[in-house]
Structure formats: C-alpha cells, structure tokens
Amino acid sequence: GQQLNQSPQSMFIQEGEDVSMNCTSSSIFNTWLWYKQEPGEGPVLLIALYKAGELTSNGRLTAQFGITRKDSFLNISASIPSDVGIYFCAGQFGNEKLTFGTGTRLTIIP
Amino acid sequence: GAVVSQHPSWVICKSGTSVKIECRSLDFQATTMFWYRQFPKQSLMLMATSNEGSKATYEQGVEKDKFLINHASLTLSTLTVTSAHPEDSSFYICSAVQAEETQYFGPGTRLLVL
C-alpha cells in the first residue's frame, strides 16, 4: 500500500538538543497525525492536525500542517532520554484509512 | 479514556496451527476497528477494516481466507491467522475508532510461528 515519505530515517542526537522531522506526500490530506511507538508496543497519538497551516503544541512537541496539505513536520525541543522511539506520521483524507509514514527512529545520546 | 487492549500480547505456535488475536475497546464503543501488520523496522501496513456486524474489507494482497476477521460487537474484534506459517510471524496491531474520531491503537500482539 501507499506510504508517506518520512525523513530522516534515523537520528542520533545529544540529550538537550532539538529534533526536527518531516513527512511528505504526493497527494493531499485533510488530517495529519503524529504517533510515537516504543519497542513492542502500539503507536501512541502525540498530535493531531486538522487544518492547513495549523501549528499545534503538546508540551515540548510542536507539529505543523503544511499549507499545501501535502506535508507536515514535527519538532521536539530539549530532547530527553524518554523521547527515544520511532515516530510515525500518518495522513488521512476524509474518513478514509490512515496512510503511515516510513518512520523516524530517534536515539538519544546521554 | 480511549483504551484499546489486545490479547494475547505474544504467542508462539507451530506451523500449520491457527491463532486467534482479540482486540477490545475498553471504555468506548468502536464503530470501526482496523488490523495492521508490522514487520521489523518497517511501518504499519493496514490489513483490513472491520465494521461491527458486517464483513471486513481487506486491503489488496491480504488473503481474506487466511486472515479471518470477526467484529461481533462494538467492543470486540478478532483476527484469526489460519494455518500459520513462519512468514506470518509479525507484530499485529489493532486500532479502534468511535464514530469518526481518531484511531486509538492497541499494544500489539507478537506472533512467532515455528
């Protein structure tokens, strides 16, 4: 099935640094979602975006819905060890099924 | 709120046997449940969409006779992997939706077929 292009594929950063990742699509969506998945668990919803241009924060996380409706980014400020995991974007058009990104694996170096 | 559980959390079985995985929405009624499969270091791939009281809709390439889905109530969907083979070993994750709201995911079931 279709997947969204997510970059970077993996990141190794120092604790305290900011993190930025993005997701691009060839087709438009009217909902963008960001999930975090830890080993052996299901994805947990971090942020949901419903309007083009929308900028939403959840603690140290900030995500934006791109104006073209074909992209979204997620920023994490002042990273901490528990931020480790795989981050997935997902796009949805109407009530159709979710299309997931390829994932960004985040590793924090103490 | 919005808790989804799966049982079992992991299962090991012999090749040729069938395995049933349950997905429950604990504190809400799920009009729709989804079943995903995730291979190591890959993203989630949708297998099928299940609506209560009706037949599941399978994604292209997913064998409906091999992956039987039953959505008997608004809080329970089951996935049965029939005649499992080693290539069916994977992480199976369900999600549930109330009305047209956000999907909430279960914790996943790891299947290992020997």
mmCIF file of C-alpha atoms in Angstrom:
data_model
loop_
_atom_site.group_PDB
_atom_site.id
_atom_site.type_symbol
_atom_site.label_atom_id
_atom_site.label_comp_id
_atom_site.label_asym_id
_atom_site.label_seq_id
_atom_site.Cartn_x
_atom_site.Cartn_y
_atom_site.Cartn_z
ATOM 1 C CA GLY A 1 0.000 0.000 0.000
ATOM 2 C CA GLN A 2 0.896 3.650 -0.189
ATOM 3 C CA GLN A 3 3.343 5.091 2.320
ATOM 4 C CA LEU A 4 4.323 8.611 3.082
ATOM 5 C CA ASN A 5 7.943 9.648 2.731
ATOM 6 C CA GLN A 6 9.300 10.489 6.159
ATOM 7 C CA SER A 7 12.748 11.908 6.870
ATOM 8 C CA PRO A 8 15.174 11.478 8.306
ATOM 9 C CA GLN A 9 15.013 7.710 8.584
ATOM 10 C CA SER A 10 17.009 7.800 11.815
ATOM 11 C CA MET A 11 18.552 10.377 14.109
ATOM 12 C CA PHE A 12 21.258 10.199 16.748
ATOM 13 C CA ILE A 13 21.265 13.327 18.875
ATOM 14 C CA GLN A 14 22.653 14.574 22.160
ATOM 15 C CA GLU A 15 20.316 14.942 25.096
ATOM 16 C CA GLY A 16 19.051 18.509 25.240
ATOM 17 C CA GLU A 17 19.163 19.102 21.501
ATOM 18 C CA ASP A 18 16.123 19.922 19.413
ATOM 19 C CA VAL A 19 14.766 17.420 16.890
ATOM 20 C CA SER A 20 13.025 18.054 13.611
ATOM 21 C CA MET A 21 11.449 15.529 11.267
ATOM 22 C CA ASN A 22 9.059 15.812 8.365
ATOM 23 C CA CYS A 23 6.664 13.908 6.226
ATOM 24 C CA THR A 24 5.741 14.481 2.587
ATOM 25 C CA SER A 25 3.065 13.081 0.335
ATOM 26 C CA SER A 26 2.226 13.160 -3.343
ATOM 27 C CA SER A 27 -1.451 13.558 -2.502
ATOM 28 C CA ILE A 28 -3.295 15.912 -0.171
ATOM 29 C CA PHE A 29 -4.685 15.051 3.225
ATOM 30 C CA ASN A 30 -7.086 16.903 5.467
ATOM 31 C CA THR A 31 -5.792 15.332 8.666
ATOM 32 C CA TRP A 32 -2.207 14.781 9.744
ATOM 33 C CA LEU A 33 -1.346 12.735 12.802
ATOM 34 C CA TRP A 34 1.918 12.105 14.606
ATOM 35 C CA TYR A 35 2.440 8.923 16.617
ATOM 36 C CA LYS A 36 5.267 7.573 18.766
ATOM 37 C CA GLN A 37 5.958 3.868 19.012
ATOM 38 C CA GLU A 38 8.213 2.248 21.597
ATOM 39 C CA PRO A 39 9.615 -1.274 21.200
ATOM 40 C CA GLY A 40 6.996 -3.978 21.483
ATOM 41 C CA GLU A 41 4.107 -1.541 21.822
ATOM 42 C CA GLY A 42 1.460 0.020 19.664
ATOM 43 C CA PRO A 43 1.640 3.623 18.427
ATOM 44 C CA VAL A 44 0.536 6.369 20.774
ATOM 45 C CA LEU A 45 -1.014 9.539 19.379
ATOM 46 C CA LEU A 46 1.055 12.666 20.051
ATOM 47 C CA ILE A 47 -0.549 15.405 18.000
ATOM 48 C CA ALA A 48 -3.467 15.674 15.563
ATOM 49 C CA LEU A 49 -3.715 18.432 12.934
ATOM 50 C CA TYR A 50 -6.933 19.226 11.095
ATOM 51 C CA LYS A 51 -6.372 22.440 9.147
ATOM 52 C CA ALA A 52 -3.795 23.557 6.576
ATOM 53 C CA GLY A 53 -1.288 25.881 8.234
ATOM 54 C CA GLU A 54 -2.266 24.758 11.717
ATOM 55 C CA LEU A 55 0.519 24.791 14.296
ATOM 56 C CA THR A 56 -0.148 22.730 17.417
ATOM 57 C CA SER A 57 1.930 22.074 20.512
ATOM 58 C CA ASN A 58 1.863 19.316 23.108
ATOM 59 C CA GLY A 59 4.455 20.085 25.764
ATOM 60 C CA ARG A 60 7.862 20.028 24.100
ATOM 61 C CA LEU A 61 6.357 18.782 20.842
ATOM 62 C CA THR A 62 5.201 21.077 18.061
ATOM 63 C CA ALA A 63 3.715 19.974 14.762
ATOM 64 C CA GLN A 64 2.514 21.861 11.719
ATOM 65 C CA PHE A 65 0.124 21.016 8.914
ATOM 66 C CA GLY A 66 1.710 22.249 5.686
ATOM 67 C CA ILE A 67 -0.057 24.880 3.620
ATOM 68 C CA THR A 68 -0.063 22.651 0.542
ATOM 69 C CA ARG A 69 -1.723 19.887 2.626
ATOM 70 C CA LYS A 70 0.962 17.539 1.335
ATOM 71 C CA ASP A 71 3.406 17.777 4.201
ATOM 72 C CA SER A 72 3.787 18.066 7.939
ATOM 73 C CA PHE A 73 6.647 18.422 10.368
ATOM 74 C CA LEU A 74 7.240 17.553 13.999
ATOM 75 C CA ASN A 75 9.689 19.308 16.289
ATOM 76 C CA ILE A 76 10.823 18.133 19.709
ATOM 77 C CA SER A 77 12.589 20.706 21.841
ATOM 78 C CA ALA A 78 15.194 19.978 24.508
ATOM 79 C CA SER A 79 15.180 16.227 23.976
ATOM 80 C CA ILE A 80 15.316 13.873 26.952
ATOM 81 C CA PRO A 81 16.115 10.145 27.143
ATOM 82 C CA SER A 82 12.454 9.096 27.209
ATOM 83 C CA ASP A 83 11.959 10.655 23.776
ATOM 84 C CA VAL A 84 13.655 7.575 22.315
ATOM 85 C CA GLY A 85 11.417 5.654 19.962
ATOM 86 C CA ILE A 86 10.077 5.568 16.440
ATOM 87 C CA TYR A 87 7.953 8.482 15.295
ATOM 88 C CA PHE A 88 5.378 7.943 12.572
ATOM 89 C CA CYS A 89 3.369 10.471 10.678
ATOM 90 C CA ALA A 90 0.010 9.474 9.251
ATOM 91 C CA GLY A 91 -2.244 11.224 6.776
ATOM 92 C CA GLN A 92 -5.968 10.853 6.311
ATOM 93 C CA PHE A 93 -8.353 12.158 3.670
ATOM 94 C CA GLY A 94 -11.927 12.395 4.868
ATOM 95 C CA ASN A 95 -12.820 9.230 6.731
ATOM 96 C CA GLU A 96 -10.567 7.059 4.645
ATOM 97 C CA LYS A 97 -7.935 4.776 6.123
ATOM 98 C CA LEU A 98 -4.733 6.173 7.584
ATOM 99 C CA THR A 99 -1.630 6.201 5.430
ATOM 100 C CA PHE A 100 1.512 5.877 7.527
ATOM 101 C CA GLY A 101 4.942 7.311 7.024
ATOM 102 C CA THR A 102 8.054 5.194 6.936
ATOM 103 C CA GLY A 103 9.064 6.245 10.438
ATOM 104 C CA THR A 104 11.928 8.149 12.053
ATOM 105 C CA ARG A 105 13.948 6.247 14.634
ATOM 106 C CA LEU A 106 15.209 8.612 17.340
ATOM 107 C CA THR A 107 18.177 7.709 19.535
ATOM 108 C CA ILE A 108 19.331 9.989 22.334
ATOM 109 C CA ILE A 109 22.978 10.032 23.301
ATOM 110 C CA PRO A 110 23.379 10.882 27.006
ATOM 111 C CA GLY B 1 -10.156 7.197 28.161
ATOM 112 C CA ALA B 2 -9.858 5.599 24.704
ATOM 113 C CA VAL B 3 -8.064 2.449 25.811
ATOM 114 C CA VAL B 4 -7.653 -0.441 23.406
ATOM 115 C CA SER B 5 -6.388 -3.807 24.589
ATOM 116 C CA GLN B 6 -5.122 -6.848 22.729
ATOM 117 C CA HIS B 7 -4.829 -10.439 23.812
ATOM 118 C CA PRO B 8 -2.534 -12.230 23.816
ATOM 119 C CA SER B 9 0.434 -9.880 23.875
ATOM 120 C CA TRP B 10 2.610 -12.575 22.357
ATOM 121 C CA VAL B 11 2.126 -16.064 21.018
ATOM 122 C CA ILE B 12 4.396 -18.814 19.726
ATOM 123 C CA CYS B 13 2.820 -21.556 17.664
ATOM 124 C CA LYS B 14 3.737 -24.428 15.399
ATOM 125 C CA SER B 15 3.444 -24.106 11.646
ATOM 126 C CA GLY B 16 0.020 -25.154 10.425
ATOM 127 C CA THR B 17 -1.912 -24.167 13.527
ATOM 128 C CA SER B 18 -4.406 -21.319 13.805
ATOM 129 C CA VAL B 19 -4.023 -18.384 16.139
ATOM 130 C CA LYS B 20 -6.739 -16.009 17.350
ATOM 131 C CA ILE B 21 -5.968 -12.455 18.450
ATOM 132 C CA GLU B 22 -8.543 -10.338 20.257
ATOM 133 C CA CYS B 23 -8.881 -6.565 20.135
ATOM 134 C CA ARG B 24 -11.110 -4.798 22.644
ATOM 135 C CA SER B 25 -12.101 -1.185 23.148
ATOM 136 C CA LEU B 26 -12.335 -0.922 26.922
ATOM 137 C CA ASP B 27 -14.081 2.376 27.535
ATOM 138 C CA PHE B 28 -15.841 3.227 24.307
ATOM 139 C CA GLN B 29 -17.857 1.616 21.569
ATOM 140 C CA ALA B 30 -15.875 1.202 18.383
ATOM 141 C CA THR B 31 -17.849 1.514 15.191
ATOM 142 C CA THR B 32 -14.784 0.516 13.223
ATOM 143 C CA MET B 33 -11.682 -1.453 14.043
ATOM 144 C CA PHE B 34 -8.575 -1.807 11.920
ATOM 145 C CA TRP B 35 -5.961 -4.552 11.784
ATOM 146 C CA TYR B 36 -2.365 -3.754 10.906
ATOM 147 C CA ARG B 37 0.748 -5.837 10.473
ATOM 148 C CA GLN B 38 4.227 -4.531 11.166
ATOM 149 C CA PHE B 39 7.419 -6.339 10.185
ATOM 150 C CA PRO B 40 10.708 -5.488 11.942
ATOM 151 C CA LYS B 41 11.976 -1.989 11.223
ATOM 152 C CA GLN B 42 9.022 -1.259 8.962
ATOM 153 C CA SER B 43 5.921 0.866 9.173
ATOM 154 C CA LEU B 44 2.394 -0.279 9.902
ATOM 155 C CA MET B 45 0.593 -1.794 6.944
ATOM 156 C CA LEU B 46 -3.182 -1.940 7.007
ATOM 157 C CA MET B 47 -4.552 -5.437 6.518
ATOM 158 C CA ALA B 48 -8.286 -4.918 6.857
ATOM 159 C CA THR B 49 -11.056 -2.655 8.084
ATOM 160 C CA SER B 50 -13.734 -4.187 10.250
ATOM 161 C CA ASN B 51 -17.191 -2.761 10.957
ATOM 162 C CA GLU B 52 -19.446 -4.256 13.607
ATOM 163 C CA GLY B 53 -21.926 -6.693 12.157
ATOM 164 C CA SER B 54 -20.604 -6.626 8.620
ATOM 165 C CA LYS B 55 -17.882 -8.289 6.598
ATOM 166 C CA ALA B 56 -14.380 -6.919 6.829
ATOM 167 C CA THR B 57 -12.828 -5.041 3.942
ATOM 168 C CA TYR B 58 -9.395 -6.386 3.098
ATOM 169 C CA GLU B 59 -6.507 -4.493 1.574
ATOM 170 C CA GLN B 60 -5.071 -5.609 -1.717
ATOM 171 C CA GLY B 61 -2.781 -8.600 -1.311
ATOM 172 C CA VAL B 62 -4.233 -9.719 2.039
ATOM 173 C CA GLU B 63 -5.881 -13.138 1.852
ATOM 174 C CA LYS B 64 -9.288 -12.990 3.493
ATOM 175 C CA ASP B 65 -9.441 -16.767 3.897
ATOM 176 C CA LYS B 66 -6.140 -16.787 5.741
ATOM 177 C CA PHE B 67 -6.780 -13.803 7.987
ATOM 178 C CA LEU B 68 -10.314 -14.224 9.292
ATOM 179 C CA ILE B 69 -11.821 -11.181 10.972
ATOM 180 C CA ASN B 70 -14.929 -11.210 13.122
ATOM 181 C CA HIS B 71 -16.319 -7.998 14.582
ATOM 182 C CA ALA B 72 -19.069 -9.458 16.724
ATOM 183 C CA SER B 73 -19.742 -6.460 18.955
ATOM 184 C CA LEU B 74 -18.954 -2.778 19.282
ATOM 185 C CA THR B 75 -16.126 -3.563 21.690
ATOM 186 C CA LEU B 76 -14.548 -6.706 20.252
ATOM 187 C CA SER B 77 -12.889 -7.713 17.001
ATOM 188 C CA THR B 78 -10.900 -10.883 16.465
ATOM 189 C CA LEU B 79 -8.256 -11.761 13.912
ATOM 190 C CA THR B 80 -7.597 -15.434 13.277
ATOM 191 C CA VAL B 81 -4.463 -16.389 11.393
ATOM 192 C CA THR B 82 -5.348 -19.745 9.876
ATOM 193 C CA SER B 83 -2.743 -22.383 9.088
ATOM 194 C CA ALA B 84 0.030 -20.070 10.192
ATOM 195 C CA HIS B 85 3.454 -20.317 8.572
ATOM 196 C CA PRO B 86 6.801 -18.783 9.578
ATOM 197 C CA GLU B 87 6.330 -15.935 7.093
ATOM 198 C CA ASP B 88 3.236 -14.898 9.080
ATOM 199 C CA SER B 89 5.458 -14.105 12.044
ATOM 200 C CA SER B 90 4.964 -10.413 12.685
ATOM 201 C CA PHE B 91 3.627 -7.777 15.068
ATOM 202 C CA TYR B 92 -0.141 -7.469 14.687
ATOM 203 C CA ILE B 93 -1.725 -4.244 15.898
ATOM 204 C CA CYS B 94 -5.372 -3.270 16.022
ATOM 205 C CA SER B 95 -6.914 0.149 16.320
ATOM 206 C CA ALA B 96 -10.417 1.308 17.129
ATOM 207 C CA VAL B 97 -12.451 4.350 16.197
ATOM 208 C CA GLN B 98 -15.527 5.799 17.863
ATOM 209 C CA ALA B 99 -17.830 7.434 15.305
ATOM 210 C CA GLU B 100 -15.449 9.376 13.034
ATOM 211 C CA GLU B 101 -12.836 10.288 15.573
ATOM 212 C CA THR B 102 -9.166 9.500 15.977
ATOM 213 C CA GLN B 103 -7.857 5.943 15.799
ATOM 214 C CA TYR B 104 -6.539 4.572 19.082
ATOM 215 C CA PHE B 105 -4.116 1.694 18.869
ATOM 216 C CA GLY B 106 -3.783 -1.463 20.908
ATOM 217 C CA PRO B 107 -0.445 -2.562 22.378
ATOM 218 C CA GLY B 108 0.105 -5.169 19.668
ATOM 219 C CA THR B 109 0.473 -8.942 19.545
ATOM 220 C CA ARG B 110 3.761 -10.501 18.583
ATOM 221 C CA LEU B 111 3.298 -13.744 16.673
ATOM 222 C CA LEU B 112 6.130 -16.194 16.156
ATOM 223 C CA VAL B 113 5.429 -19.229 14.008
ATOM 224 C CA LEU B 114 7.976 -22.022 14.292
#
